[in-house]
XYZ file of C-alpha atoms in Angstrom:
677
model
C 28.821 -25.301 25.231
C 25.545 -23.553 24.486
C 27.235 -21.816 21.651
C 28.622 -24.911 20.050
C 25.327 -26.746 20.481
C 23.435 -23.932 18.607
C 25.759 -24.179 15.577
C 24.960 -27.715 15.390
C 21.150 -26.734 15.393
C 21.751 -24.682 12.279
C 20.328 -26.559 9.259
C 22.582 -28.102 6.893
C 23.341 -25.820 3.885
C 21.395 -26.387 0.676
C 22.448 -24.886 -2.601
C 18.979 -25.508 -4.107
C 17.193 -23.417 -1.311
C 19.504 -20.506 -2.209
C 18.381 -21.026 -5.794
C 14.741 -20.758 -4.741
C 15.630 -17.558 -3.003
C 17.014 -16.614 -6.599
C 13.630 -17.307 -8.173
C 11.752 -15.350 -5.512
C 13.809 -12.291 -5.636
C 14.020 -12.293 -9.298
C 10.193 -12.468 -9.702
C 9.922 -9.677 -7.239
C 12.296 -7.276 -8.669
C 10.965 -7.965 -12.244
C 7.538 -7.234 -11.038
C 8.344 -4.074 -9.372
C 10.584 -2.641 -12.304
C 8.454 -4.131 -15.244
C 5.133 -5.395 -13.927
C 3.760 -5.812 -17.279
C 6.413 -8.683 -17.949
C 5.554 -10.816 -14.890
C 2.197 -9.690 -13.463
C 2.215 -12.422 -10.560
C 5.830 -11.566 -9.659
C 4.765 -10.509 -6.238
C 4.209 -13.940 -4.992
C 8.111 -14.320 -4.687
C 7.554 -12.817 -1.305
C 5.297 -15.881 -0.427
C 7.977 -18.119 -1.473
C 10.463 -16.259 0.873
C 7.826 -16.777 3.660
C 7.932 -20.617 3.109
C 11.926 -20.613 3.220
C 12.015 -18.350 6.385
C 9.723 -20.485 8.218
C 11.413 -23.842 7.216
C 14.974 -22.781 8.102
C 13.824 -20.957 11.285
C 11.853 -23.823 12.538
C 14.678 -26.578 11.742
C 16.786 -24.363 14.175
C 14.141 -24.198 16.782
C 12.969 -27.901 16.711
C 16.458 -29.107 16.791
C 17.362 -26.809 19.599
C 14.528 -27.567 21.744
C 14.844 -31.441 20.956
C 18.550 -30.916 22.141
C 17.575 -28.999 25.181
C 20.087 -26.260 24.334
C 17.821 -23.352 23.025
C 18.538 -19.944 24.117
C 16.447 -16.900 23.394
C 19.544 -14.630 23.552
C 21.544 -16.637 21.228
C 18.664 -17.005 18.621
C 17.832 -13.325 18.575
C 21.414 -12.383 18.525
C 21.701 -14.394 15.367
C 18.733 -12.743 13.968
C 20.253 -9.085 14.726
C 23.483 -10.213 12.937
C 21.619 -11.559 9.927
C 19.293 -8.875 9.420
C 20.354 -5.601 11.031
C 23.603 -4.743 8.926
C 21.906 -4.452 5.598
C 18.799 -3.072 6.922
C 20.674 -0.260 8.836
C 22.553 0.661 5.695
C 19.570 0.993 3.441
C 17.539 3.000 6.073
C 20.246 5.404 6.753
C 20.918 5.759 2.647
C 17.294 6.386 2.315
C 17.267 9.143 4.938
C 20.533 10.646 3.515
C 19.170 10.628 -0.076
C 15.660 11.731 0.996
C 17.362 14.873 2.584
C 18.182 16.148 -0.918
C 15.566 14.645 -3.002
C 12.277 14.803 -1.139
C 9.881 17.357 -0.483
C 8.536 18.131 3.067
C 5.406 16.005 3.106
C 7.410 13.130 1.320
C 10.466 13.272 3.888
C 8.003 13.421 6.610
C 6.198 10.242 5.539
C 9.763 8.597 4.972
C 10.751 9.466 8.790
C 7.578 7.616 9.671
C 8.357 4.562 7.714
C 11.871 4.267 9.022
C 10.536 4.269 12.446
C 8.145 1.475 11.327
C 11.163 -0.466 9.571
C 13.220 -0.085 12.957
C 10.350 -1.310 15.138
C 9.533 -4.052 12.145
C 5.874 -2.935 12.421
C 5.777 -1.520 8.644
C 2.957 -3.832 7.869
C 0.835 -2.101 10.451
C 1.968 1.423 9.565
C 1.039 0.837 5.837
C -2.309 -0.763 7.034
C -3.304 2.425 8.865
C -2.373 4.734 6.113
C -4.270 2.786 3.454
C -7.292 4.666 2.367
C -8.770 7.049 -0.233
C -6.118 9.994 0.152
C -3.136 7.673 0.542
C -0.460 8.225 -1.863
C 0.371 5.710 -4.387
C 2.463 2.572 -3.467
C 5.228 3.579 -5.844
C 6.162 6.643 -3.933
C 6.403 4.922 -0.581
C 10.209 4.337 -0.536
C 10.065 1.745 2.232
C 6.801 -0.030 1.163
C 8.586 -3.188 0.757
C 9.590 -3.626 4.428
C 5.971 -4.925 5.216
C 7.047 -8.320 4.603
C 10.082 -8.102 6.792
C 7.684 -6.810 9.431
C 5.565 -9.904 9.043
C 8.662 -12.195 9.206
C 10.132 -10.620 12.502
C 6.737 -10.719 14.072
C 6.795 -14.354 13.382
C 10.294 -14.709 14.859
C 9.197 -13.029 18.161
C 6.096 -15.086 18.591
C 6.869 -18.409 16.990
C 9.841 -19.451 19.123
C 8.129 -18.369 22.424
C 5.114 -20.291 21.461
C 7.079 -23.379 20.508
C 9.186 -23.126 23.725
C 6.093 -22.837 26.031
C 4.679 -25.845 24.204
C 7.807 -27.908 24.727
C 7.973 -27.048 28.295
C 4.504 -27.876 28.901
C 5.146 -31.262 27.019
C 2.702 -30.486 24.109
C 2.777 -32.173 20.904
C 5.017 -29.681 18.749
C 3.503 -31.179 15.413
C -0.079 -30.438 16.723
C 0.832 -27.021 17.900
C 2.418 -26.245 14.402
C -0.488 -27.859 12.635
C -3.389 -26.073 14.623
C -1.680 -22.725 14.269
C -1.216 -23.270 10.495
C -4.789 -24.162 10.077
C -6.178 -21.212 12.304
C -4.080 -18.712 10.562
C -5.081 -19.972 6.885
C -8.756 -20.136 8.102
C -8.538 -16.482 9.213
C -6.986 -15.622 5.741
C -9.847 -17.348 3.883
C -12.280 -15.525 6.192
C -10.844 -12.230 5.379
C -10.752 -12.733 1.622
C -13.244 -10.424 0.023
C -14.085 -8.733 3.147
C -11.278 -6.352 3.732
C -8.463 -6.886 1.354
C -5.945 -4.361 2.833
C -6.134 -6.000 6.320
C -5.818 -9.478 4.842
C -2.704 -8.452 3.022
C -0.780 -6.852 5.807
C -2.233 -8.645 8.941
C 0.195 -11.239 10.516
C -2.391 -13.655 11.537
C -3.630 -14.028 8.148
C 0.068 -14.453 6.747
C 1.617 -16.423 9.487
C 0.190 -19.728 7.896
C 2.739 -19.141 4.967
C 5.600 -19.351 7.155
C 4.155 -22.042 9.216
C 3.655 -24.288 6.211
C 7.427 -24.222 6.222
C 7.453 -25.038 9.689
C 5.375 -28.146 9.216
C 7.828 -29.291 6.579
C 10.849 -28.583 8.943
C 9.098 -30.891 11.417
C 8.624 -33.761 8.856
C 12.105 -33.187 7.657
C 13.525 -33.845 11.171
C 10.846 -36.473 12.541
C 9.151 -37.816 9.521
C 11.208 -41.054 9.295
C 9.672 -42.145 12.633
C 6.295 -41.373 11.304
C 6.953 -43.118 8.025
C 8.388 -46.040 9.739
C 5.395 -46.385 11.917
C 3.085 -46.136 8.790
C 5.345 -48.619 6.963
C 4.999 -51.123 9.756
C 1.228 -50.485 9.901
C 0.915 -50.999 6.051
C 3.404 -53.970 6.102
C 4.899 -52.168 2.834
C 8.595 -52.215 1.921
C 8.406 -48.770 0.083
C 10.661 -46.396 1.803
C 7.752 -43.812 2.616
C 9.902 -42.310 5.474
C 12.475 -41.026 3.017
C 9.866 -38.512 1.979
C 10.549 -36.761 5.080
C 14.248 -37.303 5.841
C 16.276 -33.950 5.275
C 18.895 -34.522 2.751
C 17.995 -38.052 1.834
C 16.468 -38.977 -1.302
C 12.693 -40.071 -1.472
C 13.526 -42.051 -4.612
C 14.498 -40.512 -7.829
C 11.143 -40.541 -9.534
C 9.054 -39.307 -6.478
C 11.747 -36.550 -5.702
C 11.595 -35.522 -9.380
C 7.799 -35.570 -9.294
C 7.572 -33.341 -6.289
C 9.870 -30.845 -7.601
C 8.385 -30.689 -11.098
C 4.846 -30.328 -9.709
C 6.116 -27.604 -7.233
C 7.821 -25.788 -10.167
C 4.662 -25.916 -12.171
C 2.673 -24.492 -9.286
C 4.947 -21.536 -9.089
C 4.812 -20.889 -13.109
C 1.212 -21.094 -12.840
C 1.051 -18.725 -10.083
C 3.442 -16.131 -11.905
C 1.258 -16.355 -14.969
C -2.323 -16.607 -13.354
C -2.171 -14.436 -10.355
C -2.189 -10.555 -10.654
C -2.915 -7.365 -8.748
C -6.612 -7.830 -9.305
C -6.522 -11.235 -7.715
C -8.152 -11.204 -3.980
C -4.631 -12.176 -2.685
C -3.738 -13.794 -0.380
C -6.752 -15.630 0.138
C -7.119 -19.097 -1.513
C -4.675 -18.140 -4.265
C -1.758 -17.892 -2.055
C -1.960 -21.666 -1.586
C -0.507 -21.986 -5.245
C 3.150 -20.270 -4.370
C 2.912 -21.757 -0.804
C 2.474 -25.533 -2.028
C 4.947 -24.900 -4.682
C 7.699 -23.772 -2.513
C 6.920 -26.588 -0.228
C 7.176 -29.226 -2.888
C 10.443 -28.060 -4.258
C 12.079 -28.001 -0.616
C 10.458 -31.284 -0.026
C 12.074 -32.831 -3.068
C 15.607 -32.494 -1.722
C 18.865 -31.231 -3.134
C 19.230 -34.260 -5.440
C 15.935 -33.760 -7.527
C 16.939 -32.858 -11.203
C 15.598 -29.417 -11.217
C 16.816 -28.718 -7.530
C 20.443 -30.127 -8.682
C 20.519 -28.811 -12.143
C 18.681 -25.537 -12.241
C 18.205 -24.148 -8.730
C 21.841 -25.221 -7.689
C 23.798 -23.590 -10.656
C 26.419 -21.003 -9.662
C 24.349 -18.017 -10.987
C 21.313 -19.003 -9.038
C 23.227 -19.679 -5.893
C 24.924 -16.307 -6.195
C 21.701 -14.308 -6.810
C 20.224 -16.369 -3.656
C 23.019 -15.235 -1.446
C 22.509 -11.595 -2.308
C 18.779 -11.705 -2.018
C 18.203 -10.171 1.048
C 20.188 -6.847 0.349
C 18.935 -7.016 -3.245
C 15.283 -7.062 -1.729
C 16.206 -4.075 0.469
C 17.853 -1.929 -1.970
C 15.845 -2.419 -5.320
C 12.473 -0.864 -4.268
C 13.825 2.423 -2.666
C 15.746 2.945 -5.932
C 12.854 2.517 -8.093
C 10.679 4.646 -5.736
C 13.093 7.597 -5.699
C 13.229 7.408 -9.507
C 9.512 7.600 -9.550
C 9.182 10.489 -7.068
C 11.954 12.466 -8.722
C 10.648 11.846 -12.437
C 7.031 12.571 -11.247
C 5.759 9.644 -13.152
C 6.801 6.091 -13.906
C 10.425 6.257 -14.987
C 11.504 5.387 -18.532
C 12.709 1.731 -19.160
C 16.206 2.653 -19.025
C 16.190 4.387 -15.688
C 14.325 1.299 -14.313
C 17.073 -0.988 -15.840
C 19.699 1.203 -14.352
C 17.886 1.130 -10.876
C 17.803 -2.437 -11.006
C 21.389 -2.832 -12.229
C 22.619 -0.357 -9.420
C 20.469 -2.471 -6.891
C 22.447 -5.730 -7.901
C 25.722 -3.833 -7.423
C 24.830 -2.546 -3.940
C 23.579 -5.740 -2.938
C 26.721 -7.544 -3.600
C 28.659 -4.968 -1.962
C 26.577 -5.179 0.952
C 26.704 -8.670 1.186
C 30.490 -9.068 0.609
C 31.755 -6.292 2.727
C 28.940 -5.709 5.388
C 26.832 -8.920 5.864
C 29.466 -11.537 5.746
C 31.994 -9.737 8.070
C 29.410 -9.242 10.687
C 27.814 -12.648 10.466
C 31.288 -14.446 10.899
C 34.192 -13.948 13.097
C 34.380 -13.282 16.877
C 33.038 -10.587 19.334
C 29.447 -11.382 18.443
C 28.267 -9.826 21.688
C 30.004 -6.613 20.812
C 28.509 -6.775 17.203
C 24.952 -7.274 18.631
C 25.145 -4.378 21.059
C 26.554 -1.840 18.406
C 24.081 -3.048 15.832
C 21.304 -2.522 18.214
C 22.466 1.061 19.136
C 22.795 1.978 15.490
C 19.333 0.732 14.903
C 17.942 2.933 17.831
C 19.797 5.864 16.568
C 18.322 5.541 12.987
C 14.902 5.030 14.515
C 15.164 8.187 16.386
C 16.402 10.056 13.176
C 13.151 8.846 11.582
C 11.138 10.109 14.499
C 13.029 13.503 14.565
C 12.177 13.966 10.898
C 8.416 12.982 11.283
C 7.984 15.054 14.336
C 9.539 18.103 12.695
C 7.221 18.160 9.726
C 9.794 16.764 7.235
C 12.489 19.283 8.251
C 11.257 22.574 6.465
C 14.547 24.262 7.092
C 16.521 22.289 4.615
C 18.504 24.243 2.147
C 16.668 23.721 -1.228
C 13.245 23.214 0.633
C 12.801 26.375 2.838
C 12.002 28.645 -0.058
C 9.283 26.118 -1.049
C 7.380 26.452 2.365
C 4.359 28.015 1.092
C 4.159 25.533 -1.951
C 4.716 22.544 0.506
C 1.686 23.743 2.362
C -0.433 23.007 -0.356
C 0.406 19.389 -0.385
C -1.642 18.058 2.186
C -4.400 15.276 2.309
C -6.789 14.198 5.012
C -4.938 16.299 7.611
C -6.164 19.418 5.825
C -6.910 22.125 8.397
C -10.495 22.858 7.302
C -11.343 19.270 8.074
C -10.019 19.398 11.651
C -13.370 20.702 13.197
C -16.369 18.760 14.667
C -18.909 21.234 13.662
C -20.404 19.003 11.072
C -20.497 16.002 13.425
C -21.780 17.694 16.459
C -24.682 19.323 14.482
C -25.446 16.288 12.262
C -24.935 13.218 14.687
C -26.193 10.680 12.372
C -23.093 10.759 10.674
C -21.058 7.677 11.938
C -17.437 8.646 12.477
C -16.156 5.213 12.151
C -18.263 4.131 9.051
C -18.612 7.310 7.273
C -15.373 9.222 7.904
C -15.076 12.383 9.622
C -13.203 14.237 6.865
C -16.265 13.926 4.303
C -18.369 16.308 6.270
C -17.647 19.904 7.089
C -19.762 22.815 8.187
C -18.674 26.358 8.496
C -20.841 27.324 11.489
C -23.661 25.819 13.736
C -26.321 27.708 12.116
C -28.685 26.183 9.559
C -26.785 25.551 6.261
C -27.966 27.678 3.245
C -25.084 26.640 0.771
C -24.831 22.897 0.185
C -21.628 21.142 -1.499
C -22.754 17.968 -2.750
C -20.769 15.113 -4.432
C -17.576 13.349 -3.940
C -14.493 14.345 -2.329
C -14.102 16.909 -5.547
C -16.996 18.744 -3.905
C -15.183 19.069 -0.514
C -12.224 20.669 -2.147
C -14.360 23.601 -3.051
C -14.980 24.236 0.509
C -12.243 26.403 1.678
C -12.639 28.802 -1.344
C -16.385 29.194 -0.787
C -16.311 29.377 2.863
C -13.689 31.961 3.068
C -14.694 34.141 -0.075
C -15.976 37.585 1.031
C -18.882 37.680 -1.252
C -20.242 34.464 0.067
C -19.219 34.555 3.665
C -22.887 35.313 4.776
C -23.602 31.587 3.884
C -23.624 28.822 6.228
C -21.711 26.354 4.088
C -22.206 22.803 4.383
C -19.961 20.230 2.369
C -20.838 16.646 2.101
C -18.215 14.882 -0.148
C -17.845 11.049 -0.140
C -19.940 9.654 -3.010
C -21.185 10.055 -6.540
C -23.571 12.939 -6.526
C -26.389 11.354 -8.367
C -29.249 9.693 -6.635
C -28.834 6.037 -5.751
C -31.596 3.420 -4.831
C -31.079 0.069 -3.041
C -32.097 -1.715 -5.993
C -29.186 0.013 -8.296
C -26.266 -2.386 -9.264
C -23.616 -2.864 -6.467
C -21.111 -2.082 -9.175
C -22.363 1.565 -9.228
C -21.529 1.955 -5.726
C -18.004 0.233 -5.500
C -15.832 3.244 -6.016
C -13.679 4.384 -3.369
C -14.265 5.615 -0.692
C -18.064 5.231 -1.297
C -18.428 1.471 -0.809
C -21.304 -0.606 0.767
C -23.942 1.386 2.440
C -21.937 4.738 2.600
C -23.810 5.927 -0.559
C -27.019 5.409 1.301
C -25.850 6.965 4.386
C -24.946 10.015 2.563
C -28.070 10.124 0.952
C -30.065 9.817 4.172
C -28.110 12.648 5.370
C -28.910 14.878 2.590
C -32.454 14.041 2.641
C -32.500 14.727 6.423
C -31.064 18.306 6.100
C -32.795 19.393 3.010
C -36.326 18.035 4.446
C -35.765 19.034 7.923
C -33.655 22.281 7.987
C -35.546 23.663 5.072
C -32.959 26.323 4.922
C -30.752 25.263 1.924
C -30.893 28.200 -0.842
C -28.344 26.677 -3.350
C -26.825 23.301 -3.820
C -23.555 23.086 -5.864
C -23.036 19.620 -7.341
C -19.396 18.594 -8.323
C -17.648 15.192 -8.914
C -19.607 14.364 -11.994
C -17.930 11.516 -13.717
C -16.317 12.115 -17.273
C -17.125 8.575 -18.309
C -20.793 7.820 -17.130
C -22.257 4.573 -16.574
C -25.426 3.487 -18.234
C -28.448 5.358 -16.765
C -26.363 7.883 -14.997
C -28.344 10.880 -16.318
C -31.499 9.509 -15.040
C -29.927 9.090 -11.596
C -28.578 12.660 -11.827
C -32.088 14.054 -12.898
C -33.523 12.184 -9.683
C -30.974 14.310 -7.456
C -31.931 17.418 -9.082
C -35.626 16.646 -9.094
C -35.305 16.404 -5.370
C -33.574 19.320 -4.530
C -35.702 21.472 -6.871
C -39.000 20.122 -5.404
C -37.890 21.496 -2.010
C -37.035 24.803 -3.124
C -33.323 24.358 -3.560
C -31.549 25.962 -6.631
C -29.217 23.672 -8.264
C -25.739 24.503 -9.976
C -23.755 21.897 -11.657
C -19.923 22.314 -11.846
C -18.092 20.945 -14.723
C -15.501 17.979 -14.226
C -12.254 19.755 -13.732
C -9.273 19.241 -16.012
C -6.495 17.214 -14.683
C -2.950 16.273 -15.530
C -1.300 13.275 -16.478
C 1.423 13.467 -13.953
C 1.932 14.245 -10.278
C 1.997 18.317 -10.025
C 5.131 18.105 -7.758
C 6.999 17.377 -10.722
C 6.321 20.951 -11.906
C 8.689 22.035 -9.162
C 12.385 21.964 -8.834
C 13.778 19.447 -6.212
C 17.165 19.908 -4.599
C 18.517 17.161 -6.741
C 16.704 18.021 -10.049
C 15.443 20.975 -11.779
C 11.830 20.755 -13.196
C 11.457 20.277 -16.788
C 7.638 20.697 -16.539
C 5.828 23.872 -17.418
C 2.560 22.534 -15.600
C 0.551 23.157 -18.925
C -1.687 20.989 -20.928
C -3.188 21.539 -24.556
C -6.664 22.594 -24.956
C -7.652 19.470 -26.435
C -8.488 17.706 -22.924
C -10.317 20.961 -21.883
C -12.259 21.120 -25.139
C -13.372 17.400 -24.800
C -14.570 17.819 -21.071
C -16.499 20.954 -21.823
C -18.017 19.163 -24.896
C -19.234 16.397 -22.639
C -20.347 18.687 -19.967
C -22.527 20.887 -22.253
C -24.157 17.943 -23.690
C -24.841 16.737 -20.183
C -26.454 20.045 -19.171
C -28.469 20.248 -22.216
C -29.797 16.669 -21.396
C -30.688 17.617 -17.726
C -32.385 20.930 -18.928
C -35.005 19.107 -20.943
C -36.434 17.789 -17.623
C -35.113 20.524 -15.430
C -34.680 23.956 -17.322
C -33.973 25.976 -14.151
C -30.531 24.045 -13.577
C -27.460 26.459 -13.752
C -24.050 25.210 -15.102
C -20.601 26.717 -14.022
C -17.437 26.116 -15.767
C -14.745 25.951 -13.033
C -11.955 24.968 -15.544
C -12.165 28.822 -16.589
C -9.884 29.544 -13.837
C -7.051 27.478 -15.175
C -8.132 27.063 -19.003
C -8.626 29.097 -22.132
C -8.914 28.341 -25.651
C -4.954 27.991 -25.867
C -4.693 25.383 -23.175
C -4.580 25.158 -19.275
C -1.921 26.559 -16.818
C -1.777 24.729 -13.232
C 0.857 27.066 -11.476
C -1.354 29.846 -10.226
C 0.982 31.876 -10.988
C 3.597 29.897 -8.861
C 1.370 27.912 -6.431
C 0.309 24.535 -7.301
C -3.429 23.953 -8.570
C -3.663 20.616 -7.003
C -2.506 19.231 -3.490
C -2.192 15.502 -4.398
C -1.891 13.016 -7.015
C -5.523 12.384 -7.328
C -5.997 16.166 -8.458
C -7.896 17.618 -5.591
C -7.622 21.387 -5.622
C -5.219 23.007 -3.290
C -6.412 25.581 -0.772
C -4.912 28.190 -3.081
C -6.786 27.004 -6.103
C -9.958 26.495 -4.331
C -10.002 30.183 -3.407
C -9.303 31.265 -6.949
C -12.190 29.156 -8.219
C -14.487 30.598 -5.599
C -13.226 33.956 -6.802
C -14.333 33.051 -10.250
C -17.686 31.819 -9.286
C -18.506 34.726 -7.339
C -17.875 36.935 -10.488
C -19.917 34.431 -12.554
C -22.740 34.343 -10.090
C -23.350 38.332 -10.261
C -24.633 37.794 -13.746
C -26.132 34.214 -13.602
C -27.215 33.704 -9.923
C -27.077 37.068 -8.159
C -29.334 35.938 -5.400
C -26.606 33.610 -4.140
C -24.710 36.712 -3.198
C -27.595 38.399 -1.332
C -27.494 37.868 2.452
């Protein structure tokens, strides 16, 4: 009996809602494959949120109203709906990753598979975000963040509604209150922490709950409309606005659909990746989707456009298409080492459509229909746990270094590390200089080779820190106590300076001044610094930069510190991993660039040094690019090891040691005192 009633609670099928799904998925796929074509295409996810909140809440309200709601039946439906396609995609990514991914990439995929299985991908991605985080395009399961939001809603919302119903609370008031609170948290978070606002469920639930409000009015709005009509003594059929499947009058219905479509079109055109999203901007696609669903299936746009056969077909495969398209594009980006060509992206999208249809036709539909539902749920749950364990195993075993085609690259893979860098895993710096706030400043921005007073200071952004392993381990320099402080622009900053000068990651807010306070205290109190190496000078300076850099040099020299400027290092225009063969692809890159870029940087650096020497003639300058470059060009395989450890072109440990060796040789002629204990 419960099963029969639960079928009754299932919302009446509407072709136009599948058509709206098609609009959402097409916009997302186009944005991911060709972002320049549709900069606001990512709001398709927000359209999905409204649809999901609407349909799920219809089921919940009907079930509770009919007193035949069952948690087990509800979640069994969710499992049969979501698990089949998700299982296939996760398992396929792990299989393809075995052959295509390097150790660090496969390790991250294992972690993201665990997040996908546990429906917490949004939290995993939230925790990963930061300065050394790899780019979004190389995160194969990045798109599962939205599925995590939805599943968290499916866990919390039914329980909350059930409790409210049992306590005889007004479900409309509960729904409206949750919507307003979540929307308020979204507005509060806008402009403060964009990453948290994007991934946090409490700042996203309002989007699904707008669909829940629409579901309530679809079911019970006739009663509200009737009371309002009676109170106004008006014959206008206001109640029809809220009656599911019933026309609200052709003109009003068409107006709702037309306005909703205009809002979506405006959102696709006006919103882009630079918009503070979600924030207030998310109200545009949310309201647009609500109006289109509210208009009903008989509105002209809904009936003629959204209900056409092609739109409905795309809508039916929208879920597996969403799951397939991003991994294919991401794998292509990783293997190519750069944004794939247009033909490759077109092929990836075409393949994702084919795979989505096959998944829907031969996996989704058979699992969702037929009998033996209990057996299906048990099997799907077991398989999901197995895939999750496989992800954990890969992550726990550091990306399975023993894979054929990978094992011989062990020493190379060891260079591709970020904030887990072994030289940053010590608390010497923090214990010696406790004014560094671990939470605010970041433990990986401060490194010290010993507890003794520092004699050699590395100063600048993270490009100063990447010199640390080479200088700290160099035999000619081992008598120095090396202190590296690499977070912010090395030039002097005052509180009156423009905020825009301080806004580059990871140096934002007051972190610039915290670094300056730390440097001032070390130089003035310790009085032991003999040499300061400044690295991280920007290639494109902002107005007034030279004066700020001169202030820094003045401060150091007046306190007896010899200053050495390191040239900005030459960088590549593609990920260095693409210089090495993968199991599925031989590298076509030689890791070389022409001398043009090198000469341009050195011309700028020589000019900068000349400008600084007009006021500070004792300053020294070292060309760190001489390790990689000469008049014929630059080589970044040294000889077979990578010069960089990440896509942001921080030096690898191997390259850092080579630069230090080159620097020690230069110092024998230009700064011999630095080599004297």
